[in-house]
Amino acid sequence: MRRLNVSLAERSYPILIGAGLLSRIDLILPHLGTPRVALITNTTVAPLYMNLLLRGLEGAGVGVTPVIIPDGEAYKNWESLNLIYDALLANRCDRSTTIIALGGGVIGDLAGFAAATYQRGVPFIQIPTTLLSQVDSSVGGKTGINHPLGKNMVGAFWQPRLVLADTDTLNTLPGRELSSGMAEVIKYGLIRDLPFLEWLEASMSGLIARDGGLLG
């Protein structure tokens, strides 16, 4: 497991990267406000990974409210955000309830915006399951939803307490989405890191084949 730290004074947080981290509930527990979470995911990710995380949390004595929304950019809107608010209110989630985003960028943005605005802000954890969200949208605190007149027009900056990137989730990622995330990684090398770009070029066949030793 690798650990990176985002240094933002009192809003600093760790990024943990490695295989099998969804089973490491011990990595999540120190970042919870109280032993109660709302787990936000979508209809694609839920059958793959929700129960693993849910069982682990409940086994550690954490109460979990699961919220499953439809998958896709088309659902990054007020209607989906209200589904999250409805579940939080119906289950009497309070200001110390931690919202966990389990999914790609859409889920991270939606759940993060809900965390930034529900009762004026609650704890938030990102568990990104796509390469693009692991290397981009889960870091930096940008959250929000789309408006009919523009993408990401309504949102807020709300930093997570933890980003947990389990590279095993990339094994179920469609090839097109893996390539999309890899393009973002290549861009980072082009912008500021020639040795990294050269490593990417030499390792690309293994990365596309999802070699765990390279991805981790």
PDB file of N, CA and C in Angstrom, residues 127-183:
ATOM      1  N   ILE A 127     -14.105   6.767  -2.121  1.00  0.00           N
ATOM      2  CA  ILE A 127     -13.577   5.463  -2.513  1.00  0.00           C
ATOM      3  C   ILE A 127     -13.803   5.333  -4.013  1.00  0.00           C
ATOM      4  N   PRO A 128     -12.887   5.869  -4.828  1.00  0.00           N
ATOM      5  CA  PRO A 128     -13.075   5.879  -6.278  1.00  0.00           C
ATOM      6  C   PRO A 128     -12.821   4.501  -6.883  1.00  0.00           C
ATOM      7  N   THR A 129     -13.654   4.126  -7.860  1.00  0.00           N
ATOM      8  CA  THR A 129     -13.568   2.785  -8.448  1.00  0.00           C
ATOM      9  C   THR A 129     -13.215   2.801  -9.932  1.00  0.00           C
ATOM     10  N   THR A 130     -12.952   3.978 -10.502  1.00  0.00           N
ATOM     11  CA  THR A 130     -12.467   4.069 -11.880  1.00  0.00           C
ATOM     12  C   THR A 130     -11.084   4.709 -11.864  1.00  0.00           C
ATOM     13  N   LEU A 131     -10.307   4.457 -12.892  1.00  0.00           N
ATOM     14  CA  LEU A 131      -8.966   5.036 -12.934  1.00  0.00           C
ATOM     15  C   LEU A 131      -9.032   6.557 -13.003  1.00  0.00           C
ATOM     16  N   LEU A 132      -9.958   7.081 -13.798  1.00  0.00           N
ATOM     17  CA  LEU A 132     -10.059   8.532 -13.920  1.00  0.00           C
ATOM     18  C   LEU A 132     -10.389   9.174 -12.579  1.00  0.00           C
ATOM     19  N   SER A 133     -11.300   8.587 -11.834  1.00  0.00           N
ATOM     20  CA  SER A 133     -11.641   9.166 -10.528  1.00  0.00           C
ATOM     21  C   SER A 133     -10.514   8.965  -9.520  1.00  0.00           C
ATOM     22  N   GLN A 134      -9.762   7.884  -9.645  1.00  0.00           N
ATOM     23  CA  GLN A 134      -8.659   7.646  -8.715  1.00  0.00           C
ATOM     24  C   GLN A 134      -7.531   8.657  -8.898  1.00  0.00           C
ATOM     25  N   VAL A 135      -7.282   9.060 -10.137  1.00  0.00           N
ATOM     26  CA  VAL A 135      -6.150   9.961 -10.394  1.00  0.00           C
ATOM     27  C   VAL A 135      -6.570  11.419 -10.540  1.00  0.00           C
ATOM     28  N   ASP A 136      -7.874  11.676 -10.568  1.00  0.00           N
ATOM     29  CA  ASP A 136      -8.305  13.050 -10.836  1.00  0.00           C
ATOM     30  C   ASP A 136      -9.421  13.516  -9.906  1.00  0.00           C
ATOM     31  N   SER A 137     -10.659  13.087 -10.155  1.00  0.00           N
ATOM     32  CA  SER A 137     -11.807  13.745  -9.533  1.00  0.00           C
ATOM     33  C   SER A 137     -11.941  13.498  -8.036  1.00  0.00           C
ATOM     34  N   SER A 138     -11.351  12.424  -7.513  1.00  0.00           N
ATOM     35  CA  SER A 138     -11.486  12.149  -6.080  1.00  0.00           C
ATOM     36  C   SER A 138     -10.571  13.028  -5.227  1.00  0.00           C
ATOM     37  N   VAL A 139      -9.627  13.710  -5.885  1.00  0.00           N
ATOM     38  CA  VAL A 139      -8.629  14.517  -5.161  1.00  0.00           C
ATOM     39  C   VAL A 139      -8.860  15.994  -5.479  1.00  0.00           C
ATOM     40  N   GLY A 140      -8.815  16.820  -4.477  1.00  0.00           N
ATOM     41  CA  GLY A 140      -8.908  18.255  -4.707  1.00  0.00           C
ATOM     42  C   GLY A 140     -10.155  18.904  -4.176  1.00  0.00           C
ATOM     43  N   GLY A 141     -11.167  18.100  -3.817  1.00  0.00           N
ATOM     44  CA  GLY A 141     -12.331  18.659  -3.154  1.00  0.00           C
ATOM     45  C   GLY A 141     -13.384  19.277  -4.050  1.00  0.00           C
ATOM     46  N   LYS A 142     -13.258  19.131  -5.383  1.00  0.00           N
ATOM     47  CA  LYS A 142     -14.285  19.678  -6.269  1.00  0.00           C
ATOM     48  C   LYS A 142     -15.511  18.763  -6.273  1.00  0.00           C
ATOM     49  N   THR A 143     -16.660  19.315  -5.978  1.00  0.00           N
ATOM     50  CA  THR A 143     -17.904  18.545  -5.973  1.00  0.00           C
ATOM     51  C   THR A 143     -18.962  19.333  -6.734  1.00  0.00           C
ATOM     52  N   GLY A 144     -20.026  18.659  -7.173  1.00  0.00           N
ATOM     53  CA  GLY A 144     -21.073  19.411  -7.837  1.00  0.00           C
ATOM     54  C   GLY A 144     -21.970  18.560  -8.704  1.00  0.00           C
ATOM     55  N   ILE A 145     -22.919  19.231  -9.326  1.00  0.00           N
ATOM     56  CA  ILE A 145     -23.877  18.587 -10.221  1.00  0.00           C
ATOM     57  C   ILE A 145     -23.979  19.416 -11.499  1.00  0.00           C
ATOM     58  N   ASN A 146     -24.576  18.806 -12.507  1.00  0.00           N
ATOM     59  CA  ASN A 146     -24.801  19.504 -13.768  1.00  0.00           C
ATOM     60  C   ASN A 146     -26.134  20.250 -13.733  1.00  0.00           C
ATOM     61  N   HIS A 147     -26.213  21.276 -14.555  1.00  0.00           N
ATOM     62  CA  HIS A 147     -27.441  22.050 -14.758  1.00  0.00           C
ATOM     63  C   HIS A 147     -27.823  21.903 -16.229  1.00  0.00           C
ATOM     64  N   PRO A 148     -29.099  21.973 -16.574  1.00  0.00           N
ATOM     65  CA  PRO A 148     -29.480  21.855 -17.982  1.00  0.00           C
ATOM     66  C   PRO A 148     -28.741  22.825 -18.911  1.00  0.00           C
ATOM     67  N   LEU A 149     -28.258  23.945 -18.362  1.00  0.00           N
ATOM     68  CA  LEU A 149     -27.558  24.933 -19.185  1.00  0.00           C
ATOM     69  C   LEU A 149     -26.039  24.815 -19.110  1.00  0.00           C
ATOM     70  N   GLY A 150     -25.534  23.852 -18.344  1.00  0.00           N
ATOM     71  CA  GLY A 150     -24.080  23.721 -18.284  1.00  0.00           C
ATOM     72  C   GLY A 150     -23.631  22.633 -17.327  1.00  0.00           C
ATOM     73  N   LYS A 151     -22.456  22.060 -17.609  1.00  0.00           N
ATOM     74  CA  LYS A 151     -21.877  20.984 -16.804  1.00  0.00           C
ATOM     75  C   LYS A 151     -21.166  21.566 -15.588  1.00  0.00           C
ATOM     76  N   ASN A 152     -21.378  20.952 -14.431  1.00  0.00           N
ATOM     77  CA  ASN A 152     -20.707  21.347 -13.185  1.00  0.00           C
ATOM     78  C   ASN A 152     -20.951  22.822 -12.823  1.00  0.00           C
ATOM     79  N   MET A 153     -22.139  23.308 -13.126  1.00  0.00           N
ATOM     80  CA  MET A 153     -22.447  24.707 -12.865  1.00  0.00           C
ATOM     81  C   MET A 153     -22.868  24.980 -11.425  1.00  0.00           C
ATOM     82  N   VAL A 154     -23.206  23.932 -10.668  1.00  0.00           N
ATOM     83  CA  VAL A 154     -23.615  24.093  -9.274  1.00  0.00           C
ATOM     84  C   VAL A 154     -22.748  23.172  -8.425  1.00  0.00           C
ATOM     85  N   GLY A 155     -22.032  23.720  -7.464  1.00  0.00           N
ATOM     86  CA  GLY A 155     -21.159  22.860  -6.673  1.00  0.00           C
ATOM     87  C   GLY A 155     -20.481  23.599  -5.542  1.00  0.00           C
ATOM     88  N   ALA A 156     -19.519  22.926  -4.930  1.00  0.00           N
ATOM     89  CA  ALA A 156     -18.776  23.492  -3.801  1.00  0.00           C
ATOM     90  C   ALA A 156     -17.452  22.758  -3.673  1.00  0.00           C
ATOM     91  N   PHE A 157     -16.494  23.378  -3.025  1.00  0.00           N
ATOM     92  CA  PHE A 157     -15.262  22.694  -2.655  1.00  0.00           C
ATOM     93  C   PHE A 157     -15.457  22.097  -1.265  1.00  0.00           C
ATOM     94  N   TRP A 158     -15.262  20.780  -1.160  1.00  0.00           N
ATOM     95  CA  TRP A 158     -15.419  20.087   0.113  1.00  0.00           C
ATOM     96  C   TRP A 158     -14.421  18.933   0.150  1.00  0.00           C
ATOM     97  N   GLN A 159     -13.391  19.105   0.965  1.00  0.00           N
ATOM     98  CA  GLN A 159     -12.309  18.120   0.980  1.00  0.00           C
ATOM     99  C   GLN A 159     -12.733  16.844   1.708  1.00  0.00           C
ATOM    100  N   PRO A 160     -12.344  15.684   1.184  1.00  0.00           N
ATOM    101  CA  PRO A 160     -12.601  14.431   1.896  1.00  0.00           C
ATOM    102  C   PRO A 160     -11.677  14.292   3.097  1.00  0.00           C
ATOM    103  N   ARG A 161     -12.035  13.400   3.997  1.00  0.00           N
ATOM    104  CA  ARG A 161     -11.144  13.061   5.103  1.00  0.00           C
ATOM    105  C   ARG A 161     -10.166  11.959   4.691  1.00  0.00           C
ATOM    106  N   LEU A 162     -10.526  11.226   3.642  1.00  0.00           N
ATOM    107  CA  LEU A 162      -9.720  10.091   3.189  1.00  0.00           C
ATOM    108  C   LEU A 162     -10.086   9.795   1.750  1.00  0.00           C
ATOM    109  N   VAL A 163      -9.068   9.452   0.941  1.00  0.00           N
ATOM    110  CA  VAL A 163      -9.290   8.870  -0.380  1.00  0.00           C
ATOM    111  C   VAL A 163      -8.685   7.473  -0.356  1.00  0.00           C
ATOM    112  N   LEU A 164      -9.513   6.472  -0.608  1.00  0.00           N
ATOM    113  CA  LEU A 164      -9.085   5.071  -0.564  1.00  0.00           C
ATOM    114  C   LEU A 164      -9.212   4.501  -1.977  1.00  0.00           C
ATOM    115  N   ALA A 165      -8.095   4.317  -2.650  1.00  0.00           N
ATOM    116  CA  ALA A 165      -8.093   3.851  -4.040  1.00  0.00           C
ATOM    117  C   ALA A 165      -7.662   2.389  -4.101  1.00  0.00           C
ATOM    118  N   ASP A 166      -8.640   1.502  -4.223  1.00  0.00           N
ATOM    119  CA  ASP A 166      -8.377   0.063  -4.317  1.00  0.00           C
ATOM    120  C   ASP A 166      -8.168  -0.282  -5.789  1.00  0.00           C
ATOM    121  N   THR A 167      -6.943  -0.625  -6.166  1.00  0.00           N
ATOM    122  CA  THR A 167      -6.641  -0.890  -7.575  1.00  0.00           C
ATOM    123  C   THR A 167      -7.310  -2.166  -8.086  1.00  0.00           C
ATOM    124  N   ASP A 168      -7.793  -3.015  -7.194  1.00  0.00           N
ATOM    125  CA  ASP A 168      -8.519  -4.211  -7.641  1.00  0.00           C
ATOM    126  C   ASP A 168      -9.805  -3.846  -8.366  1.00  0.00           C
ATOM    127  N   THR A 169     -10.382  -2.679  -8.070  1.00  0.00           N
ATOM    128  CA  THR A 169     -11.624  -2.288  -8.739  1.00  0.00           C
ATOM    129  C   THR A 169     -11.412  -2.045 -10.224  1.00  0.00           C
ATOM    130  N   LEU A 170     -10.171  -1.844 -10.634  1.00  0.00           N
ATOM    131  CA  LEU A 170      -9.906  -1.617 -12.058  1.00  0.00           C
ATOM    132  C   LEU A 170     -10.078  -2.889 -12.873  1.00  0.00           C
ATOM    133  N   ASN A 171     -10.114  -4.040 -12.203  1.00  0.00           N
ATOM    134  CA  ASN A 171     -10.292  -5.303 -12.919  1.00  0.00           C
ATOM    135  C   ASN A 171     -11.682  -5.433 -13.538  1.00  0.00           C
ATOM    136  N   THR A 172     -12.653  -4.705 -13.021  1.00  0.00           N
ATOM    137  CA  THR A 172     -14.013  -4.765 -13.564  1.00  0.00           C
ATOM    138  C   THR A 172     -14.335  -3.546 -14.418  1.00  0.00           C
ATOM    139  N   LEU A 173     -13.347  -2.712 -14.670  1.00  0.00           N
ATOM    140  CA  LEU A 173     -13.562  -1.489 -15.440  1.00  0.00           C
ATOM    141  C   LEU A 173     -13.542  -1.803 -16.939  1.00  0.00           C
ATOM    142  N   PRO A 174     -14.536  -1.342 -17.697  1.00  0.00           N
ATOM    143  CA  PRO A 174     -14.502  -1.539 -19.147  1.00  0.00           C
ATOM    144  C   PRO A 174     -13.238  -0.942 -19.762  1.00  0.00           C
ATOM    145  N   GLY A 175     -12.756  -1.569 -20.834  1.00  0.00           N
ATOM    146  CA  GLY A 175     -11.516  -1.131 -21.453  1.00  0.00           C
ATOM    147  C   GLY A 175     -11.522   0.324 -21.870  1.00  0.00           C
ATOM    148  N   ARG A 176     -12.638   0.797 -22.380  1.00  0.00           N
ATOM    149  CA  ARG A 176     -12.737   2.191 -22.817  1.00  0.00           C
ATOM    150  C   ARG A 176     -12.530   3.148 -21.646  1.00  0.00           C
ATOM    151  N   GLU A 177     -13.093   2.807 -20.481  1.00  0.00           N
ATOM    152  CA  GLU A 177     -12.936   3.679 -19.317  1.00  0.00           C
ATOM    153  C   GLU A 177     -11.521   3.603 -18.754  1.00  0.00           C
ATOM    154  N   LEU A 178     -10.902   2.436 -18.837  1.00  0.00           N
ATOM    155  CA  LEU A 178      -9.504   2.330 -18.413  1.00  0.00           C
ATOM    156  C   LEU A 178      -8.627   3.222 -19.290  1.00  0.00           C
ATOM    157  N   SER A 179      -8.861   3.185 -20.603  1.00  0.00           N
ATOM    158  CA  SER A 179      -8.085   4.012 -21.522  1.00  0.00           C
ATOM    159  C   SER A 179      -8.310   5.496 -21.262  1.00  0.00           C
ATOM    160  N   SER A 180      -9.546   5.869 -20.914  1.00  0.00           N
ATOM    161  CA  SER A 180      -9.841   7.259 -20.603  1.00  0.00           C
ATOM    162  C   SER A 180      -9.043   7.736 -19.402  1.00  0.00           C
ATOM    163  N   GLY A 181      -8.989   6.904 -18.374  1.00  0.00           N
ATOM    164  CA  GLY A 181      -8.196   7.253 -17.204  1.00  0.00           C
ATOM    165  C   GLY A 181      -6.714   7.285 -17.503  1.00  0.00           C
ATOM    166  N   MET A 182      -6.255   6.358 -18.349  1.00  0.00           N
ATOM    167  CA  MET A 182      -4.837   6.319 -18.690  1.00  0.00           C
ATOM    168  C   MET A 182      -4.426   7.572 -19.455  1.00  0.00           C
ATOM    169  N   ALA A 183      -5.332   8.117 -20.265  1.00  0.00           N
ATOM    170  CA  ALA A 183      -5.036   9.354 -20.982  1.00  0.00           C
ATOM    171  C   ALA A 183      -4.773  10.493 -19.999  1.00  0.00           C
TER     172      ALA A 183
END
